[in-house]
Amino acid sequence: MPKYPDITVELIGQNGNAFSILGICLRAMRQAGLSKEERDKFYAEATSGNYDHLLMTCMEWFEVE
């Protein structure tokens, strides 16, 4: 179960662009009213590894389609 199951991000079809994926997730977090501190925590975690780590972090935090 993701940390924020009420936030759904659509990552399928994003052509593997890490910056695009980060933008989608951060935008969804802002729209859900999450704090800048929480968004920064996600960003730090998501960018602390390779592309696969980014995707795994997204799946740990959000509902992914």
Coordinates of C-alpha atoms in Angstrom, one line a residue:
M1 CA 0.0 0.0 0.0
P2 CA 1.5 3.3 -1.0
K3 CA 2.2 6.1 1.5
Y4 CA -0.5 8.3 -0.2
P5 CA -3.0 5.9 -1.8
D6 CA -5.4 8.8 -2.5
I7 CA -2.9 10.4 -4.9
T8 CA -2.9 8.7 -8.3
V9 CA -0.1 9.5 -10.9
E10 CA -0.2 8.3 -14.5
L11 CA 3.3 7.3 -15.4
I12 CA 2.5 4.9 -18.2
G13 CA 3.4 6.5 -21.6
Q14 CA 5.8 9.1 -20.1
N15 CA 8.5 7.8 -22.4
G16 CA 11.0 7.2 -19.6
N17 CA 11.8 10.8 -18.9
A18 CA 12.8 11.0 -15.3
F19 CA 12.2 14.8 -15.1
S20 CA 8.7 14.4 -16.5
I21 CA 7.9 11.7 -14.0
L22 CA 9.2 13.9 -11.1
G23 CA 7.2 16.8 -12.4
I24 CA 4.0 14.7 -12.5
C25 CA 4.5 13.5 -9.0
L26 CA 5.4 16.9 -7.5
R27 CA 2.4 18.5 -9.3
A28 CA 0.1 15.8 -7.9
M29 CA 1.5 16.4 -4.4
R30 CA 0.9 20.1 -4.7
Q31 CA -2.7 19.6 -5.9
A32 CA -3.3 17.3 -2.9
G33 CA -2.1 20.0 -0.6
L34 CA 1.1 18.3 0.7
S35 CA 3.6 20.5 2.4
K36 CA 6.8 21.7 0.7
E37 CA 8.7 19.7 3.3
E38 CA 6.9 16.5 2.3
R39 CA 7.5 17.3 -1.4
D40 CA 11.2 17.9 -0.7
K41 CA 11.4 14.6 1.2
F42 CA 9.9 12.8 -1.9
Y43 CA 12.2 14.6 -4.3
A44 CA 15.3 13.7 -2.2
E45 CA 14.3 10.0 -2.0
A46 CA 13.3 9.8 -5.6
T47 CA 16.6 11.3 -6.9
S48 CA 18.9 9.4 -4.6
G49 CA 19.3 6.5 -7.0
N50 CA 19.0 5.4 -10.6
Y51 CA 15.9 5.4 -12.8
D52 CA 14.6 2.2 -11.4
H53 CA 14.9 3.6 -7.9
L54 CA 12.8 6.7 -9.1
L55 CA 10.0 4.4 -10.3
M56 CA 10.1 2.3 -7.1
T57 CA 9.9 5.5 -5.0
C58 CA 6.9 6.6 -7.0
M59 CA 5.2 3.3 -6.4
E60 CA 6.0 3.5 -2.7
W61 CA 4.5 6.9 -2.3
F62 CA 1.5 7.0 -4.8
E63 CA -1.0 4.9 -6.6
V64 CA 0.6 4.5 -10.1
E65 CA -1.3 3.9 -13.3

